[in-house]
Amino acid sequence: MVISTLADGVARQIEAASDAVTGVFEPVVRLGVTGLARSGKTVFITSLVANLLDRGRMPQLVANAEGRIEAAFLQPQPDDLVPRFDFETHLAAMTGQSPQWPESTRAISELRVSLRVRPNGLLSGFQGARTVHLDIVDYPGEWLLDLGLMDKSFAHWSAEVLERLQGRDEAAEYLGLVSAMDGGADLDEPKAQALAAAFTEYLHAARGVGYSDCTPGRFLLPGDLAGSPVLTFAPMAAVEKPGRRSMWRTFEKRFEAYKAQVVKPFFRDHFARIDRQVVLVDVLGAIHAGPRAVEDMRGGLADTLAAFRPGRNAFLKRLLMGKRVEKILFAATKADHLHHSQHPQLTNIMQALTREAADRAQFAGASTEALSLASLRATVEEAVTHEGRKLDCVRGRLLEDGRQAAFYPGALPQDASALLNPAKDGAEKWLEQDYQVMKFAPAANTLRPGDGPPHIRMDRAAQFLIGDML
Ligand SMILES: Nc1nc2c(ncn2[C@@H]2O[C@H](COP(=O)(O)OP(=O)(O)O)[C@@H](O)[C@H]2O)c(=O)[nH]1
Ligand SMILES: [Mg+2]
């Protein structure tokens, strides 16, 4: 069944599949999984799917606890033009006797898991099992940041970016280069490429030191657009009456092409169809990197989440036409770096980080939750006595040299503002405490039949995201 309306040149569909044999209505839930690079999307999706297929470790998924899930299976996804999420390869990498973290991916991908579920309660005696399709869409959080470009002209965007770059060491070279260029002169393609390359280099450096305002997103993750004209522009100060063939005009045209042919299709074809969303954040990694990284993460998260309050963006408002994401889960990933006694503190920080955005999303009709989870648990807990004090540690195999080590990351404060306020106030380092993060390799494990990979709270995450559909 497809109901579509045409407006603004965009087909909107209420998505549902129907069983080929019986024609029975089968609901489809599109679950978006996003987060900045290295936040843990690939590992999350791989573990979620594996744990839905083999549900021995999913007690908090209510339909599973009630024994109502008869079967779960992978199916061809409905979108022919989107790469399939390479579940089997990632799972093979993460499990077995010498497991590794999966290779990082840099673009959108998709996978369909279908669940056959018996109804609960009163209807259970009358109805047979139904099928619910879960379409999981993995996309880079960096792409959401581009939303901010849609309502801006090239002149406006350039002015904003150039101002922001003043005083950033990482930008010195680009600023030097661009100020020596005459935007009013005819376009010289090698010069344009040199500028775009220098700007891209700046973006990488800025991201490297923790700035999260790094757009255009595809400059960082170009995929097959690398080197194409839509990515060969850069911010440039306005010039008086630029000629048609001037560098400035050409950049302006390319900026508009980037909006129309790169950003808009992503929001229209992918983002606008999402029903439920997971936003993954490597909170511990940022805390380890220090107050500046935490503050940048907060800002970046707020920018990312602007996409979930469409009221503020005219472009998105037109595109969504009132459709909205129903549920948003904010998850602090890699919680297996902490003993469970510290998980509430981590969740508090995640909650505080997203509070502003979450409140507004709630206002727009979505329900939200913050959670700490580990998609793939790489550690075990251990109490170690150190200088007469008992420390709640985690033990695992270190990624760098394969050694087993017990490790204490530092005590997170009960009150999240004890971290977030100094970060906001521009502190250089944490005063109370040092925070460490070790990189652990996935633990070797032989999965028992019926069990998915070991995790922390993936079942809670699944219950929040799709429990009501089962
Ligand atoms: N200990 C631990 N590390 C994780 C977990 N999830 C992700 N990681 C680490 O984070 C890295 C990035 O994860 P990945 O899923 O590739 O991130 P993506 O770029 O968002 O897809 C991995 O290579 C692991 O080192 C987890 O649950 N536990
Ligand atoms: Mg990935």
PDB file of C-alpha atoms in Angstrom, residues 203-362:
ATOM      1  CA  LEU A 203      38.118  21.188   7.989  1.00  0.00           C
ATOM      2  CA  HIS A 204      40.050  18.000   8.711  1.00  0.00           C
ATOM      3  CA  ALA A 205      42.388  19.817  11.081  1.00  0.00           C
ATOM      4  CA  ALA A 206      39.471  21.532  12.809  1.00  0.00           C
ATOM      5  CA  ARG A 207      37.681  18.259  13.293  1.00  0.00           C
ATOM      6  CA  GLY A 208      40.895  16.696  14.495  1.00  0.00           C
ATOM      7  CA  VAL A 209      41.157  19.156  17.366  1.00  0.00           C
ATOM      8  CA  GLY A 210      37.507  18.737  18.249  1.00  0.00           C
ATOM      9  CA  TYR A 211      35.607  21.510  16.451  1.00  0.00           C
ATOM     10  CA  SER A 212      32.280  20.199  15.311  1.00  0.00           C
ATOM     11  CA  ASP A 213      31.165  23.059  13.062  1.00  0.00           C
ATOM     12  CA  CYS A 214      32.863  21.418  10.108  1.00  0.00           C
ATOM     13  CA  THR A 215      30.688  21.910   7.053  1.00  0.00           C
ATOM     14  CA  PRO A 216      30.118  21.281   4.160  1.00  0.00           C
ATOM     15  CA  GLY A 217      29.922  17.707   5.415  1.00  0.00           C
ATOM     16  CA  ARG A 218      30.892  16.078   2.114  1.00  0.00           C
ATOM     17  CA  PHE A 219      34.201  17.903   2.104  1.00  0.00           C
ATOM     18  CA  LEU A 220      35.120  15.581   4.941  1.00  0.00           C
ATOM     19  CA  LEU A 221      33.369  12.480   3.616  1.00  0.00           C
ATOM     20  CA  PRO A 222      33.217  12.983  -0.170  1.00  0.00           C
ATOM     21  CA  GLY A 223      32.588   9.389  -1.254  1.00  0.00           C
ATOM     22  CA  ASP A 224      32.334   9.293  -5.037  1.00  0.00           C
ATOM     23  CA  LEU A 225      31.951  13.078  -5.260  1.00  0.00           C
ATOM     24  CA  ALA A 226      35.666  13.602  -4.537  1.00  0.00           C
ATOM     25  CA  GLY A 227      37.186  16.069  -6.976  1.00  0.00           C
ATOM     26  CA  SER A 228      33.889  17.024  -8.604  1.00  0.00           C
ATOM     27  CA  PRO A 229      32.882  20.667  -9.154  1.00  0.00           C
ATOM     28  CA  VAL A 230      30.180  20.538  -6.431  1.00  0.00           C
ATOM     29  CA  LEU A 231      33.003  20.088  -3.949  1.00  0.00           C
ATOM     30  CA  THR A 232      35.342  22.596  -5.579  1.00  0.00           C
ATOM     31  CA  PHE A 233      34.414  25.809  -3.845  1.00  0.00           C
ATOM     32  CA  ALA A 234      35.339  27.537  -0.608  1.00  0.00           C
ATOM     33  CA  PRO A 235      34.208  30.543   1.409  1.00  0.00           C
ATOM     34  CA  MET A 236      35.318  33.809  -0.089  1.00  0.00           C
ATOM     35  CA  ALA A 237      34.772  37.437   0.883  1.00  0.00           C
ATOM     36  CA  ALA A 238      32.136  39.249  -1.154  1.00  0.00           C
ATOM     37  CA  VAL A 239      33.293  41.252  -4.182  1.00  0.00           C
ATOM     38  CA  GLU A 240      31.629  44.235  -5.846  1.00  0.00           C
ATOM     39  CA  LYS A 241      29.634  43.239  -8.926  1.00  0.00           C
ATOM     40  CA  PRO A 242      31.358  39.942  -9.692  1.00  0.00           C
ATOM     41  CA  GLY A 243      31.301  39.072 -13.384  1.00  0.00           C
ATOM     42  CA  ARG A 244      29.584  36.004 -14.733  1.00  0.00           C
ATOM     43  CA  ARG A 245      32.819  34.106 -15.166  1.00  0.00           C
ATOM     44  CA  SER A 246      34.486  35.269 -11.999  1.00  0.00           C
ATOM     45  CA  MET A 247      35.727  32.900  -9.345  1.00  0.00           C
ATOM     46  CA  TRP A 248      33.214  34.288  -6.872  1.00  0.00           C
ATOM     47  CA  ARG A 249      30.238  33.653  -9.165  1.00  0.00           C
ATOM     48  CA  THR A 250      31.467  30.175  -9.975  1.00  0.00           C
ATOM     49  CA  PHE A 251      31.801  29.352  -6.305  1.00  0.00           C
ATOM     50  CA  GLU A 252      28.354  30.723  -5.706  1.00  0.00           C
ATOM     51  CA  LYS A 253      26.944  28.477  -8.433  1.00  0.00           C
ATOM     52  CA  ARG A 254      28.734  25.457  -7.023  1.00  0.00           C
ATOM     53  CA  PHE A 255      27.548  26.212  -3.519  1.00  0.00           C
ATOM     54  CA  GLU A 256      23.986  26.291  -4.843  1.00  0.00           C
ATOM     55  CA  ALA A 257      24.604  23.033  -6.713  1.00  0.00           C
ATOM     56  CA  TYR A 258      25.904  21.457  -3.513  1.00  0.00           C
ATOM     57  CA  LYS A 259      22.710  22.438  -1.741  1.00  0.00           C
ATOM     58  CA  ALA A 260      20.400  21.336  -4.548  1.00  0.00           C
ATOM     59  CA  GLN A 261      22.155  18.164  -5.669  1.00  0.00           C
ATOM     60  CA  VAL A 262      23.872  16.864  -2.569  1.00  0.00           C
ATOM     61  CA  VAL A 263      22.168  18.135   0.566  1.00  0.00           C
ATOM     62  CA  LYS A 264      18.574  18.261  -0.592  1.00  0.00           C
ATOM     63  CA  PRO A 265      18.425  14.713  -2.026  1.00  0.00           C
ATOM     64  CA  PHE A 266      19.779  13.307   1.219  1.00  0.00           C
ATOM     65  CA  PHE A 267      17.123  15.055   3.289  1.00  0.00           C
ATOM     66  CA  ARG A 268      14.374  14.289   0.816  1.00  0.00           C
ATOM     67  CA  ASP A 269      15.171  10.679  -0.008  1.00  0.00           C
ATOM     68  CA  HIS A 270      16.496   9.495   3.323  1.00  0.00           C
ATOM     69  CA  PHE A 271      16.095  11.791   6.267  1.00  0.00           C
ATOM     70  CA  ALA A 272      12.480  12.734   5.624  1.00  0.00           C
ATOM     71  CA  ARG A 273      11.416   9.088   5.659  1.00  0.00           C
ATOM     72  CA  ILE A 274      12.844   8.208   9.060  1.00  0.00           C
ATOM     73  CA  ASP A 275      10.320   7.212  11.736  1.00  0.00           C
ATOM     74  CA  ARG A 276      12.645   6.624  14.646  1.00  0.00           C
ATOM     75  CA  GLN A 277      16.171   7.719  15.295  1.00  0.00           C
ATOM     76  CA  VAL A 278      19.210   6.729  17.312  1.00  0.00           C
ATOM     77  CA  VAL A 279      21.866   9.380  17.871  1.00  0.00           C
ATOM     78  CA  LEU A 280      25.127   7.835  19.062  1.00  0.00           C
ATOM     79  CA  VAL A 281      27.670   9.922  20.946  1.00  0.00           C
ATOM     80  CA  ASP A 282      31.134   8.970  22.130  1.00  0.00           C
ATOM     81  CA  VAL A 283      30.759  10.916  25.368  1.00  0.00           C
ATOM     82  CA  LEU A 284      33.617   9.159  27.128  1.00  0.00           C
ATOM     83  CA  GLY A 285      35.987   9.872  24.268  1.00  0.00           C
ATOM     84  CA  ALA A 286      35.198  13.588  24.492  1.00  0.00           C
ATOM     85  CA  ILE A 287      35.562  13.681  28.273  1.00  0.00           C
ATOM     86  CA  HIS A 288      38.926  12.017  27.899  1.00  0.00           C
ATOM     87  CA  ALA A 289      39.966  14.632  25.331  1.00  0.00           C
ATOM     88  CA  GLY A 290      39.142  17.451  27.772  1.00  0.00           C
ATOM     89  CA  PRO A 291      36.740  20.350  28.391  1.00  0.00           C
ATOM     90  CA  ARG A 292      37.126  21.896  24.956  1.00  0.00           C
ATOM     91  CA  ALA A 293      36.184  18.672  23.238  1.00  0.00           C
ATOM     92  CA  VAL A 294      33.176  18.330  25.531  1.00  0.00           C
ATOM     93  CA  GLU A 295      31.975  21.819  24.745  1.00  0.00           C
ATOM     94  CA  ASP A 296      32.462  21.226  21.035  1.00  0.00           C
ATOM     95  CA  MET A 297      30.585  17.979  21.287  1.00  0.00           C
ATOM     96  CA  ARG A 298      27.715  19.802  22.976  1.00  0.00           C
ATOM     97  CA  GLY A 299      27.632  22.417  20.256  1.00  0.00           C
ATOM     98  CA  GLY A 300      27.918  19.834  17.514  1.00  0.00           C
ATOM     99  CA  LEU A 301      25.138  17.802  18.999  1.00  0.00           C
ATOM    100  CA  ALA A 302      22.882  20.825  19.215  1.00  0.00           C
ATOM    101  CA  ASP A 303      23.622  21.601  15.551  1.00  0.00           C
ATOM    102  CA  THR A 304      22.978  18.019  14.528  1.00  0.00           C
ATOM    103  CA  LEU A 305      19.742  17.915  16.405  1.00  0.00           C
ATOM    104  CA  ALA A 306      18.470  21.047  14.723  1.00  0.00           C
ATOM    105  CA  ALA A 307      17.372  18.625  12.020  1.00  0.00           C
ATOM    106  CA  PHE A 308      14.911  17.135  14.486  1.00  0.00           C
ATOM    107  CA  ARG A 309      13.169  20.426  15.177  1.00  0.00           C
ATOM    108  CA  PRO A 310      12.013  21.171  11.679  1.00  0.00           C
ATOM    109  CA  GLY A 311      10.035  24.214  12.754  1.00  0.00           C
ATOM    110  CA  ARG A 312      13.187  26.254  12.742  1.00  0.00           C
ATOM    111  CA  ASN A 313      14.241  25.494   9.222  1.00  0.00           C
ATOM    112  CA  ALA A 314      12.040  26.566   6.351  1.00  0.00           C
ATOM    113  CA  PHE A 315      13.531  24.085   3.911  1.00  0.00           C
ATOM    114  CA  LEU A 316      12.995  21.126   6.193  1.00  0.00           C
ATOM    115  CA  LYS A 317       9.547  22.240   7.203  1.00  0.00           C
ATOM    116  CA  ARG A 318       8.449  22.198   3.572  1.00  0.00           C
ATOM    117  CA  LEU A 319      10.026  18.828   3.018  1.00  0.00           C
ATOM    118  CA  LEU A 320       8.546  17.085   6.023  1.00  0.00           C
ATOM    119  CA  MET A 321       5.090  18.586   5.786  1.00  0.00           C
ATOM    120  CA  GLY A 322       4.240  17.753   9.355  1.00  0.00           C
ATOM    121  CA  LYS A 323       5.729  14.280   9.383  1.00  0.00           C
ATOM    122  CA  ARG A 324       8.091  13.838  12.274  1.00  0.00           C
ATOM    123  CA  VAL A 325      10.353  11.402  13.963  1.00  0.00           C
ATOM    124  CA  GLU A 326       8.350   9.608  16.642  1.00  0.00           C
ATOM    125  CA  LYS A 327      11.151   8.558  18.948  1.00  0.00           C
ATOM    126  CA  ILE A 328      14.724   9.643  19.419  1.00  0.00           C
ATOM    127  CA  LEU A 329      17.221   7.695  21.472  1.00  0.00           C
ATOM    128  CA  PHE A 330      20.382   9.499  22.580  1.00  0.00           C
ATOM    129  CA  ALA A 331      22.928   6.877  23.428  1.00  0.00           C
ATOM    130  CA  ALA A 332      26.344   7.288  25.009  1.00  0.00           C
ATOM    131  CA  THR A 333      28.280   4.452  23.387  1.00  0.00           C
ATOM    132  CA  LYS A 334      31.215   2.342  24.569  1.00  0.00           C
ATOM    133  CA  ALA A 335      29.889   2.201  28.154  1.00  0.00           C
ATOM    134  CA  ASP A 336      31.878  -1.003  28.659  1.00  0.00           C
ATOM    135  CA  HIS A 337      34.819   1.308  29.413  1.00  0.00           C
ATOM    136  CA  LEU A 338      33.101   1.988  32.735  1.00  0.00           C
ATOM    137  CA  HIS A 339      32.080  -0.235  35.621  1.00  0.00           C
ATOM    138  CA  HIS A 340      28.291  -0.339  35.816  1.00  0.00           C
ATOM    139  CA  SER A 341      28.375   1.630  39.069  1.00  0.00           C
ATOM    140  CA  GLN A 342      29.262   4.653  36.906  1.00  0.00           C
ATOM    141  CA  HIS A 343      26.699   4.148  34.169  1.00  0.00           C
ATOM    142  CA  PRO A 344      24.068   6.394  35.807  1.00  0.00           C
ATOM    143  CA  GLN A 345      26.579   9.257  35.803  1.00  0.00           C
ATOM    144  CA  LEU A 346      27.316   8.701  32.131  1.00  0.00           C
ATOM    145  CA  THR A 347      23.612   8.664  31.344  1.00  0.00           C
ATOM    146  CA  ASN A 348      23.194  11.921  33.297  1.00  0.00           C
ATOM    147  CA  ILE A 349      25.839  13.572  31.195  1.00  0.00           C
ATOM    148  CA  MET A 350      24.245  12.294  27.985  1.00  0.00           C
ATOM    149  CA  GLN A 351      20.911  13.627  29.205  1.00  0.00           C
ATOM    150  CA  ALA A 352      22.297  17.020  30.118  1.00  0.00           C
ATOM    151  CA  LEU A 353      24.105  17.294  26.794  1.00  0.00           C
ATOM    152  CA  THR A 354      20.929  16.824  24.853  1.00  0.00           C
ATOM    153  CA  ARG A 355      18.512  18.475  27.227  1.00  0.00           C
ATOM    154  CA  GLU A 356      17.892  21.586  25.232  1.00  0.00           C
ATOM    155  CA  ALA A 357      17.499  19.751  21.966  1.00  0.00           C
ATOM    156  CA  ALA A 358      15.561  16.937  23.546  1.00  0.00           C
ATOM    157  CA  ASP A 359      13.082  19.286  25.165  1.00  0.00           C
ATOM    158  CA  ARG A 360      12.335  20.876  21.859  1.00  0.00           C
ATOM    159  CA  ALA A 361      12.045  17.590  20.038  1.00  0.00           C
ATOM    160  CA  GLN A 362       9.610  16.488  22.709  1.00  0.00           C
TER     161      GLN A 362
END
